[in-house]
Coordinates of C-alpha atoms in Angstrom, one line a residue:
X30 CA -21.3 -6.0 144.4
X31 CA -19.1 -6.4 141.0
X32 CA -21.0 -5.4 138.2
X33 CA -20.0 -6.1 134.7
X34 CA -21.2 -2.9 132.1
X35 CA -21.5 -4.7 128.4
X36 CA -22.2 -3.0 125.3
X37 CA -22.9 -5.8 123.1
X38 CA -22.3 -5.6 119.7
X39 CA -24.5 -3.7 117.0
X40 CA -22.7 -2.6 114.1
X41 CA -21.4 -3.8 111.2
X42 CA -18.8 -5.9 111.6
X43 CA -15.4 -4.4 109.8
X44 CA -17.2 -0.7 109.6
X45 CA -14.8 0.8 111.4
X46 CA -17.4 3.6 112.7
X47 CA -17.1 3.9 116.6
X48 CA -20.0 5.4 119.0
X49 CA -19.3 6.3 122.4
X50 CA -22.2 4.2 124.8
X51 CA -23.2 7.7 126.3
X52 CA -26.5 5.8 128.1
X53 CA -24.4 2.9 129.6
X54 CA -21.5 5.2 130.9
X55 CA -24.1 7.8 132.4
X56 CA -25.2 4.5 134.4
X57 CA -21.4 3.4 134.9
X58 CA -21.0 6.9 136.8
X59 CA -23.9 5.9 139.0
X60 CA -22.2 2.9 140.1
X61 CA -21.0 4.3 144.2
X62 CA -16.7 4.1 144.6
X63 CA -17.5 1.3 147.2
X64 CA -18.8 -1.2 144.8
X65 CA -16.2 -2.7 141.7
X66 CA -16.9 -2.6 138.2
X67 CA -15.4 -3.4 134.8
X68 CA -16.9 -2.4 131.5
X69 CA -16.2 -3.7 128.1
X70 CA -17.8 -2.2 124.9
X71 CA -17.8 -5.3 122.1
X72 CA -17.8 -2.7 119.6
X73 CA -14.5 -1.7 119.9
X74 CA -12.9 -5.1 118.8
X75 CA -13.0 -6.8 115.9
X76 CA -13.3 -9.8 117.6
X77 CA -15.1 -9.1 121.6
X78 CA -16.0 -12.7 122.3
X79 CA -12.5 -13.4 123.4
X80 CA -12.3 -10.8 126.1
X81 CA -15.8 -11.0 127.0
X82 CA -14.9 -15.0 128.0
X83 CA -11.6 -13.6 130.1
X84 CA -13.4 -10.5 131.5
X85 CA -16.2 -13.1 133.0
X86 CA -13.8 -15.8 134.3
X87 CA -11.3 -13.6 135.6
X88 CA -13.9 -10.7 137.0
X89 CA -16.4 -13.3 138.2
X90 CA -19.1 -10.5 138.3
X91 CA -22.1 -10.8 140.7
X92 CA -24.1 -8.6 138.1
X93 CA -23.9 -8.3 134.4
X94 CA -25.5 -5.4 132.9
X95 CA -25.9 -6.3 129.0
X96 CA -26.7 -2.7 126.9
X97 CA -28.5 -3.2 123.7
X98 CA -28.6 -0.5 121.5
X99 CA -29.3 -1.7 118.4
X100 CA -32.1 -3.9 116.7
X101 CA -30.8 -4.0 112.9
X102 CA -28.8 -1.8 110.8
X103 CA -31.5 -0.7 109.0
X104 CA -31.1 0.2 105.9
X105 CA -33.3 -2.2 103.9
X106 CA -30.6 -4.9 105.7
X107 CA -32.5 -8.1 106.5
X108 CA -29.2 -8.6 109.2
X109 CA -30.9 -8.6 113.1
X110 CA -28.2 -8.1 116.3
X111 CA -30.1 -10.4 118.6
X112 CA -27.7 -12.8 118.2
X113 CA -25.4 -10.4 119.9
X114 CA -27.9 -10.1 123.2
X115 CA -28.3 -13.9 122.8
X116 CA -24.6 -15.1 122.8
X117 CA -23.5 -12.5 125.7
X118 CA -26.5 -13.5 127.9
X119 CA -25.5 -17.2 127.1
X120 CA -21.8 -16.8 128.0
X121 CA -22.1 -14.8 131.2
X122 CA -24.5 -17.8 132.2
X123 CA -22.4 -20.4 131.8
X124 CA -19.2 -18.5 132.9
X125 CA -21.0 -16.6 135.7
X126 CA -23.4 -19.1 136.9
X127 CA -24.3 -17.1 140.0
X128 CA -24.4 -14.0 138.0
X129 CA -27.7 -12.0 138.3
X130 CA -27.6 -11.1 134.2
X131 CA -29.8 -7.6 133.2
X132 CA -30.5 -6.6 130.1
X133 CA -31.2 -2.6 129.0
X134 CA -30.7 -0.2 126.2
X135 CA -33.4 1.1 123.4
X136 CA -33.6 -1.6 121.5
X137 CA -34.6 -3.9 124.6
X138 CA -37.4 -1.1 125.7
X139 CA -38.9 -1.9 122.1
X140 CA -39.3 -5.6 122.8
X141 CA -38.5 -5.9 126.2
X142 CA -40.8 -8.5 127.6
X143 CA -40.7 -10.5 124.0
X144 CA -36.7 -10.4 124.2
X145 CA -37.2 -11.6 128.0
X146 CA -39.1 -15.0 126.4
X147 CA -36.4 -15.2 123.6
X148 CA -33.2 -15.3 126.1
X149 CA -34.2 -17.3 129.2
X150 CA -30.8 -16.3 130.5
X151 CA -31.8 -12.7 130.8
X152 CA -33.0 -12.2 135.0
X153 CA -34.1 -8.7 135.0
X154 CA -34.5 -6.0 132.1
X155 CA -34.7 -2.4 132.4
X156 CA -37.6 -0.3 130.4
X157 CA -36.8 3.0 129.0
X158 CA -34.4 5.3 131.2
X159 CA -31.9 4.3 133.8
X160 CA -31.0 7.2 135.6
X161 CA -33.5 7.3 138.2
X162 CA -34.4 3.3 138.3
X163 CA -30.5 1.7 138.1
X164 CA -29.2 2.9 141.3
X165 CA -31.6 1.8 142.9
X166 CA -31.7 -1.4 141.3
X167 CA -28.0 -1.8 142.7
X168 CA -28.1 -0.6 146.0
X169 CA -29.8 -4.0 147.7
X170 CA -32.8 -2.0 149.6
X171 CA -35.3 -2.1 147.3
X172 CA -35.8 -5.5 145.5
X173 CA -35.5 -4.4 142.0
X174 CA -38.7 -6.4 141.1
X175 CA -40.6 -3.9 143.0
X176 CA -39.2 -0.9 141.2
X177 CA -41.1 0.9 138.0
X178 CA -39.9 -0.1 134.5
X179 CA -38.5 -3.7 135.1
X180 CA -39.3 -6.8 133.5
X181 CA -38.7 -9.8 135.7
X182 CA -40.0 -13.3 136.1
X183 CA -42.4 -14.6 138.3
X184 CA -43.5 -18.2 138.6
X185 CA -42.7 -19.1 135.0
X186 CA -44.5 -15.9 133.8
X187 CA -42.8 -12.4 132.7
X188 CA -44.0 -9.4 134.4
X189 CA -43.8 -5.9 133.7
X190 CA -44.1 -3.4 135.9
X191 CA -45.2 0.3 135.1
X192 CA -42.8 3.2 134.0
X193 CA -41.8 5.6 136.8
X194 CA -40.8 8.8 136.3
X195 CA -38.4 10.2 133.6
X196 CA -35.1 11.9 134.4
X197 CA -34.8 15.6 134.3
X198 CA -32.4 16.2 131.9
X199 CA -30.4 19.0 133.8
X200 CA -29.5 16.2 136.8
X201 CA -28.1 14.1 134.0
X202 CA -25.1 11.9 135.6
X203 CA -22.0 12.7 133.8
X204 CA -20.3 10.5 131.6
X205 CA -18.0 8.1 133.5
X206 CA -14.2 9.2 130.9
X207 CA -12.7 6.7 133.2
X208 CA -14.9 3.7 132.8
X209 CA -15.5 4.5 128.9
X210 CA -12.4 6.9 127.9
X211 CA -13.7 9.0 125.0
X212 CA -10.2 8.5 123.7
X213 CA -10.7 5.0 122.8
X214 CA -13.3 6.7 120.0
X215 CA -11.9 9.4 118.6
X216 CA -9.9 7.9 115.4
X217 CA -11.1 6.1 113.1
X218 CA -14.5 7.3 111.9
X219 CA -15.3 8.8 108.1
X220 CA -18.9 9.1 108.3
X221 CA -20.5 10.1 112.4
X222 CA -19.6 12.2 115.1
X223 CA -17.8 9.8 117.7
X224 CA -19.2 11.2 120.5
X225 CA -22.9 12.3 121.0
X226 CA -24.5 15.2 123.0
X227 CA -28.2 14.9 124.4
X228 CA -29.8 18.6 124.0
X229 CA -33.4 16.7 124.7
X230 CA -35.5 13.7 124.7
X231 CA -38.9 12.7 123.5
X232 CA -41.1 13.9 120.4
X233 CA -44.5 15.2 120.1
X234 CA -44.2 14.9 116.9
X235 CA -46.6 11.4 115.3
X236 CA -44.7 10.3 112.5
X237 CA -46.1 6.6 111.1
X238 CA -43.2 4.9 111.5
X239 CA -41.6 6.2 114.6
X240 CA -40.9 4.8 117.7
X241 CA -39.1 7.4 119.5
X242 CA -41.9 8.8 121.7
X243 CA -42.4 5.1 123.0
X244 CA -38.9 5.5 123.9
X245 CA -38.8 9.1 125.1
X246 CA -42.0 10.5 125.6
X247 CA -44.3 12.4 123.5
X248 CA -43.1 15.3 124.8
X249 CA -40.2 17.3 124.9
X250 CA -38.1 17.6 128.0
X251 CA -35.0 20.1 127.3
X252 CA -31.7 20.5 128.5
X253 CA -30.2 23.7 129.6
X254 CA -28.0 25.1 126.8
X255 CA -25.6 25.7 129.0
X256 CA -25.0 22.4 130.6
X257 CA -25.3 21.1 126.9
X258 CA -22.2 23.5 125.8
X259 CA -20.7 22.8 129.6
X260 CA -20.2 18.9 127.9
X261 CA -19.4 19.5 124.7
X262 CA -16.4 22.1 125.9
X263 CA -15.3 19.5 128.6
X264 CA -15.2 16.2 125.9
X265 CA -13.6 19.0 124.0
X266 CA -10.7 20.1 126.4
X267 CA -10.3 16.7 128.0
X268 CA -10.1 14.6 124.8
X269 CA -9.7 17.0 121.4
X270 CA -13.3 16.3 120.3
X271 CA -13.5 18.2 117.6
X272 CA -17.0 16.8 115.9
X273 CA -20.0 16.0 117.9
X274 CA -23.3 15.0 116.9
X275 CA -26.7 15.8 118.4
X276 CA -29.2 13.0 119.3
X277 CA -32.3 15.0 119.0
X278 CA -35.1 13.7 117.3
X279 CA -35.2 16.7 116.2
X280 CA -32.5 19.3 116.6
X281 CA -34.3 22.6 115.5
X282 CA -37.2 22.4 117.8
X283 CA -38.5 24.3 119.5
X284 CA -36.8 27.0 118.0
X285 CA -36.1 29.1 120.7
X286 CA -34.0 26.0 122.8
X287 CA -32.3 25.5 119.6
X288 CA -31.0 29.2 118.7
X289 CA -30.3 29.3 122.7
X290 CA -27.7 26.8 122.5
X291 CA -26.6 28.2 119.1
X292 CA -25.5 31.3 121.0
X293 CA -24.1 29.3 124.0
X294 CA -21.9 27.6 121.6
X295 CA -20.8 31.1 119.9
X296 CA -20.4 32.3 123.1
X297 CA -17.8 30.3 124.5
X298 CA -16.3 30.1 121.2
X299 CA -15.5 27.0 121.5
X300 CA -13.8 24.9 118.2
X301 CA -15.8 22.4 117.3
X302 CA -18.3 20.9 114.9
X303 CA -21.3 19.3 115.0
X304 CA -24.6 17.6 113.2
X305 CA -28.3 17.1 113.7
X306 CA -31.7 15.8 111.9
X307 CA -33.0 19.5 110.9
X308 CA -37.3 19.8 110.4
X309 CA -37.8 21.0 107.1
X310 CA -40.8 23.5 108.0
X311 CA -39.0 24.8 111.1
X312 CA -36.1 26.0 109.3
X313 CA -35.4 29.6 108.8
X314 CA -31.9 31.6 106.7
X315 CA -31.4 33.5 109.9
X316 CA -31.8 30.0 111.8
X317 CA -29.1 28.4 109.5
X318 CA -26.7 31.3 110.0
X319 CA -27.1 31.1 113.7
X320 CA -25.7 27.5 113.2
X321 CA -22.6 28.0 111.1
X322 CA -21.8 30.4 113.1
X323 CA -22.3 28.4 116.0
X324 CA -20.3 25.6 114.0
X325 CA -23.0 23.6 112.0
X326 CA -20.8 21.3 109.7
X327 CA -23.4 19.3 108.1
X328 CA -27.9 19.1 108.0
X329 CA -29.6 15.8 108.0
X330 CA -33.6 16.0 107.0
X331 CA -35.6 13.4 107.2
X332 CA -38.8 14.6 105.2
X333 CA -39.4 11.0 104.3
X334 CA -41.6 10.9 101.5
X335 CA -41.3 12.6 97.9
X336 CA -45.1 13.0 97.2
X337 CA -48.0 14.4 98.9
X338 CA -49.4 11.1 99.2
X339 CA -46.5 9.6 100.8
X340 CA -45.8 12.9 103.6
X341 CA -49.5 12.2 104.6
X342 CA -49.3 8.3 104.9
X343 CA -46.1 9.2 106.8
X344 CA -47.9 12.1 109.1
X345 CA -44.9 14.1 108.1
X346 CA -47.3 17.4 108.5
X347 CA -45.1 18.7 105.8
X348 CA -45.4 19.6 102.1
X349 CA -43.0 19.1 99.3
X350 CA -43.0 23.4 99.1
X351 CA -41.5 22.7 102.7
X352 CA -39.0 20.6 101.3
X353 CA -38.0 22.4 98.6
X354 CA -37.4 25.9 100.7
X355 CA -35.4 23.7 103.1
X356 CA -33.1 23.0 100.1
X357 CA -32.9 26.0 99.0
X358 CA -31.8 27.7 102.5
X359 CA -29.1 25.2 102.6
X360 CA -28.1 25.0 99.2
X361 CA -27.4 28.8 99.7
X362 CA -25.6 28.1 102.5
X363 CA -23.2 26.0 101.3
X364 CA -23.6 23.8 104.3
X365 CA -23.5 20.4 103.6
X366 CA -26.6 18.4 103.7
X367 CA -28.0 14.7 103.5
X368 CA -31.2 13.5 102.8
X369 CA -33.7 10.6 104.2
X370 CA -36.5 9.7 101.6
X371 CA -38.2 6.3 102.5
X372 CA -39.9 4.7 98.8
X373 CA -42.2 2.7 97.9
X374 CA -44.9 3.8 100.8
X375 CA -48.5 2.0 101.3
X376 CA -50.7 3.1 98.6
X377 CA -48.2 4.3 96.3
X378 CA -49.8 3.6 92.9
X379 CA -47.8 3.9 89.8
X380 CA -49.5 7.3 89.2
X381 CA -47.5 8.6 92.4
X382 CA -44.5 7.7 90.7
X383 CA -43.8 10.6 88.6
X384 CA -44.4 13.0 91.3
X385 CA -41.3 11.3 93.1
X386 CA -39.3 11.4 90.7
X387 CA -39.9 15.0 89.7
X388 CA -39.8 15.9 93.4
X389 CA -36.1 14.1 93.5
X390 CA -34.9 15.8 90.5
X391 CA -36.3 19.4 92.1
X392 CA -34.0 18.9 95.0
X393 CA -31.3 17.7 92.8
X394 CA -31.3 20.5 90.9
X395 CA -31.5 23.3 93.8
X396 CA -28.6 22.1 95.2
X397 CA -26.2 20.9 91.8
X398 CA -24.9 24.3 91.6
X399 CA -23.7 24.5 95.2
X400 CA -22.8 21.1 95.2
X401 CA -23.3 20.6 98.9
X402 CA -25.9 17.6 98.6
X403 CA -23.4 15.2 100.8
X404 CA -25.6 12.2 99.8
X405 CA -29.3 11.2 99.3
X406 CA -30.4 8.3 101.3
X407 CA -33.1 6.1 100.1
X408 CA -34.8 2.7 102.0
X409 CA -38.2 1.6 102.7
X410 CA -40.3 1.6 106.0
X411 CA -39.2 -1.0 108.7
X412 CA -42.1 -2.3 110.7
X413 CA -42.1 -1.8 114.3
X414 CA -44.8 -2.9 116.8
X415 CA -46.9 0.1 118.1
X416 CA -45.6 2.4 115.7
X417 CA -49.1 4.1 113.8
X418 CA -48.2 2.9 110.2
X419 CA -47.9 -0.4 111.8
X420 CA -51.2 -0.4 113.4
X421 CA -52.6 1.0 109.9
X422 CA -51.2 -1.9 107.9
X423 CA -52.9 -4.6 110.4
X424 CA -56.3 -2.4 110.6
X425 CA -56.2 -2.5 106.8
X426 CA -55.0 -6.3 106.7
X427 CA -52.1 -5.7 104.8
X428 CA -49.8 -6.7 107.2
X429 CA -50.4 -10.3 108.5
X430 CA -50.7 -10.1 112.2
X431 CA -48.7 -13.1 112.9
X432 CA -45.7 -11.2 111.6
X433 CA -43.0 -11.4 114.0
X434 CA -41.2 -7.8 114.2
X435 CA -38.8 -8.5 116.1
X436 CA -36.2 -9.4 113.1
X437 CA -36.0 -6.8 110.0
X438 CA -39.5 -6.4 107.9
X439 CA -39.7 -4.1 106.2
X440 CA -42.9 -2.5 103.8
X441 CA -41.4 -2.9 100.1
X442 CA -44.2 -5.0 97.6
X443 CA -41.9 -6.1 94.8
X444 CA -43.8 -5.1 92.0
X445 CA -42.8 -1.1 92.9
X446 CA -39.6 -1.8 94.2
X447 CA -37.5 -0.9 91.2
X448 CA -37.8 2.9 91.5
X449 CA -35.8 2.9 94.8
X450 CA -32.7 1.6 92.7
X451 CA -33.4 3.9 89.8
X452 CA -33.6 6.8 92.0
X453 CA -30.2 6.0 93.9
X454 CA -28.7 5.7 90.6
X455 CA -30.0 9.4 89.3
X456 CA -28.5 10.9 92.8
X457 CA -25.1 8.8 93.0
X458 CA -24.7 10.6 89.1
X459 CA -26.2 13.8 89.8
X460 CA -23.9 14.1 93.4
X461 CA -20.1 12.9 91.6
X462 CA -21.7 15.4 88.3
X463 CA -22.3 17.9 91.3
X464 CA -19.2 17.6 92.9
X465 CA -16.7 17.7 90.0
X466 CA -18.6 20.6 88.5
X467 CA -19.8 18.7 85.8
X468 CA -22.9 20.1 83.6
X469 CA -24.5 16.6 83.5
X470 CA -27.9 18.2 82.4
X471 CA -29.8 14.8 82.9
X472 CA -32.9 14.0 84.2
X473 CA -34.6 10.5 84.3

């Protein structure tokens, strides 16, 4: 067999920030010596359509494996990637015409079966993980319609089978460097770690507007700090990583995983930095000391909502005293820290909107005198299907149920939309103020 590994493109265009593929290559170093395979990741270029063309013609693939990691940039951006996953599948057919062409990733696990009707070119698609399912989609005993997860056609129809079993994350396949050389995304970023590291997957936590445990599980399965810190000091070594970020929902829980890796790290004493989405409630000083010490570089919260309203529409289980003591542990820190606030939540009424704004300016002023608030990040709720804010919205008829979700929609009525920009005008002046030490003494 020749197989063909794709990541299709899903970034902006001209950003310039690079993300290593670290599903596709786990699945790349599946693939046995005995079989051939190429990889191309479209991110890389500026221009991928070219050499996707020539790597099709020339490689002549019997199997093209199409990644899709992406469905939007989110952000309040109205831009959708399927185009991408549209054009790939499109080209492979007509320049591989005897190509079976699969389709994977996270963003086709959301919509798999819907994405299956929208690209007629697409054969098979994976659901959810690959690690157990994709070798033995490749190794021709088992017809790959019978296994758990896939999506394939059947007499005109789409059918998809059950979810098997999900990988244990201490018999994670290494990366394959060869296939997809860390090298090739080391230079270049300014604002993300090149290279993530997987310390678990799946959430028990219910936030309204997540989808991760339909992606992961709604529980956590956890990694072995040392096999964590065994990857990061090997990426390290190998390639001069010197910034890594964790893809944890959730990074600081369960505590005791998190302060275990924490000391792995100190042990080894490795040099390196890192990043994570912190929990706001979970977060103790001796927890945050642990982590600089351990080489913490920057803190990402994502508490969501500036009201009590808003953290209970969102199921945050959190309070705004929870966000505030957060801020103040990192603000003594020093260490630098961004923040996720979504605005403009269902139910909002113009009497919740001095409590946001009096919320913001709290956090604003905890951490002006440190000056470590990296930046405040502000967008409303994107819509996805199966996600409980979703399923709220249609109970409630708010949200016509014809909506199609596929493409960017996102909860924002117009007549409340203004405070979002008048809030990300108040933190772009209070963070420059912050930063050049500036006694702006302003409030809004």
């Amino acid at each position: 067999m020749r197989i063909l590994l794709v990541q299709v493109p899903t970034s902006h265009l001209g950003a310039g920030e690079r993300v290593y593929p670290l599903g596709l290559s786990r699945l790349s170093g599946l693939i046995p010596p005995y079989m051939k395979k190429q990889a191309l990741d479209m991110n890389l270029l500026p221009d991928p359509w070219p050499v996707l063309r020539d790597k099709l013609t020339e490689f002549q693939p019997d199997t093209v494996m199409l990644s899709f990691r992406n469905l939007d940039p989110l952000a309040g951006h109205q831009t959708s990637y399927l185009s991408s996953l549209k054009t790939a599948a499109q080209m492979a057919r007509l320049l591989a015409p005897d190509a079976g062409i699969w389709a994977g990733g996270p963003a086709f696990s959301l919509f798999g079966e819907r994405l299956m009707r929208e690209i007629p070119e697409i054969d098979l698609g994976l659901i959810s993980e690959g690690e157990i399912v994709f070798p033995k989609m490749i190794s021709g005993e088992i017809p790959p319609e019978s296994l758990p997860g896939v999506v394939w056609r059947k007499d005109g129809q789409i059918v998809a089978n059950p979810l098997g079993e999900k990988t244990d994350l201490n018999a994670l396949p290494p990366m394959d460097i060869r296939t997809f050389s860390p090298d090739d995304y080391m230079n270049g970023n300014m604002y993300v770690a090149a290279v993530g590291i997987e310390g678990k997957r799946g959430c028990d936590l219910q936030c309204g507007y997540c989808i991760y445990p339909c992606l992961g599980g709604r529980r956590m399965r956890l990694r072995s700090p040392e096999k964590i810190v065994d990857e990061m000091e090997f990426i390290h070594e190998k390639f001069g990583a010197k910034l890594f970020h964790f893809t944890d929902s959730v990074l600081n829980r369960p505590a005791d995983h998190f302060e275990d890796v924490c000391r792995a790290l100190i042990r080894r004493k490795l040099e390196v930095s890192w990043t994570g989405f912190f929990r706001e409630d979970t977060l103790t000083q001796s927890q945050c000391d642990l982590a600089l010490n351990a080489g913490l570089i920057a803190i990402y919260f994502s508490g969501d909502a500036l009201s009590d309203h808003g953290l209970k529409v969102l199921n945050k289980h959190l309070t705004k005293a929870d966000l505030f003591r957060a801020s103040r542990i990192t603000a003594e820190s020093g260490v630098l820290t961004m923040c996720h606030f979504l605005m403009n939540l269902p139910g909002e009424l113009p009497a919740h909107e001095a409590e946001v704004r009096e919320t913001m300016e709290r956090i604003l002023e905890i951490h002006a005198p440190a000056g470590n608030l990296g930046a405040v990040i502000l967008n409303t709720v994107r819509l996805y299907p199966g996600a409980p804010l979703t399923r709220r919205l249609l109970r409630r008829e708010t949200l016509d149920p014809s909506t199609d979700l596929l493409y960017p929609v996102y909860y924002n009525p117009p007549a409340t939309s203004h405070l979002l920009h008048e809030l990300q005008a108040r933190c772009h002046s209070a963070g420059i103020f912050s930063h050049l030490k500036l006694d702006g003494n302003m409030s809004f």
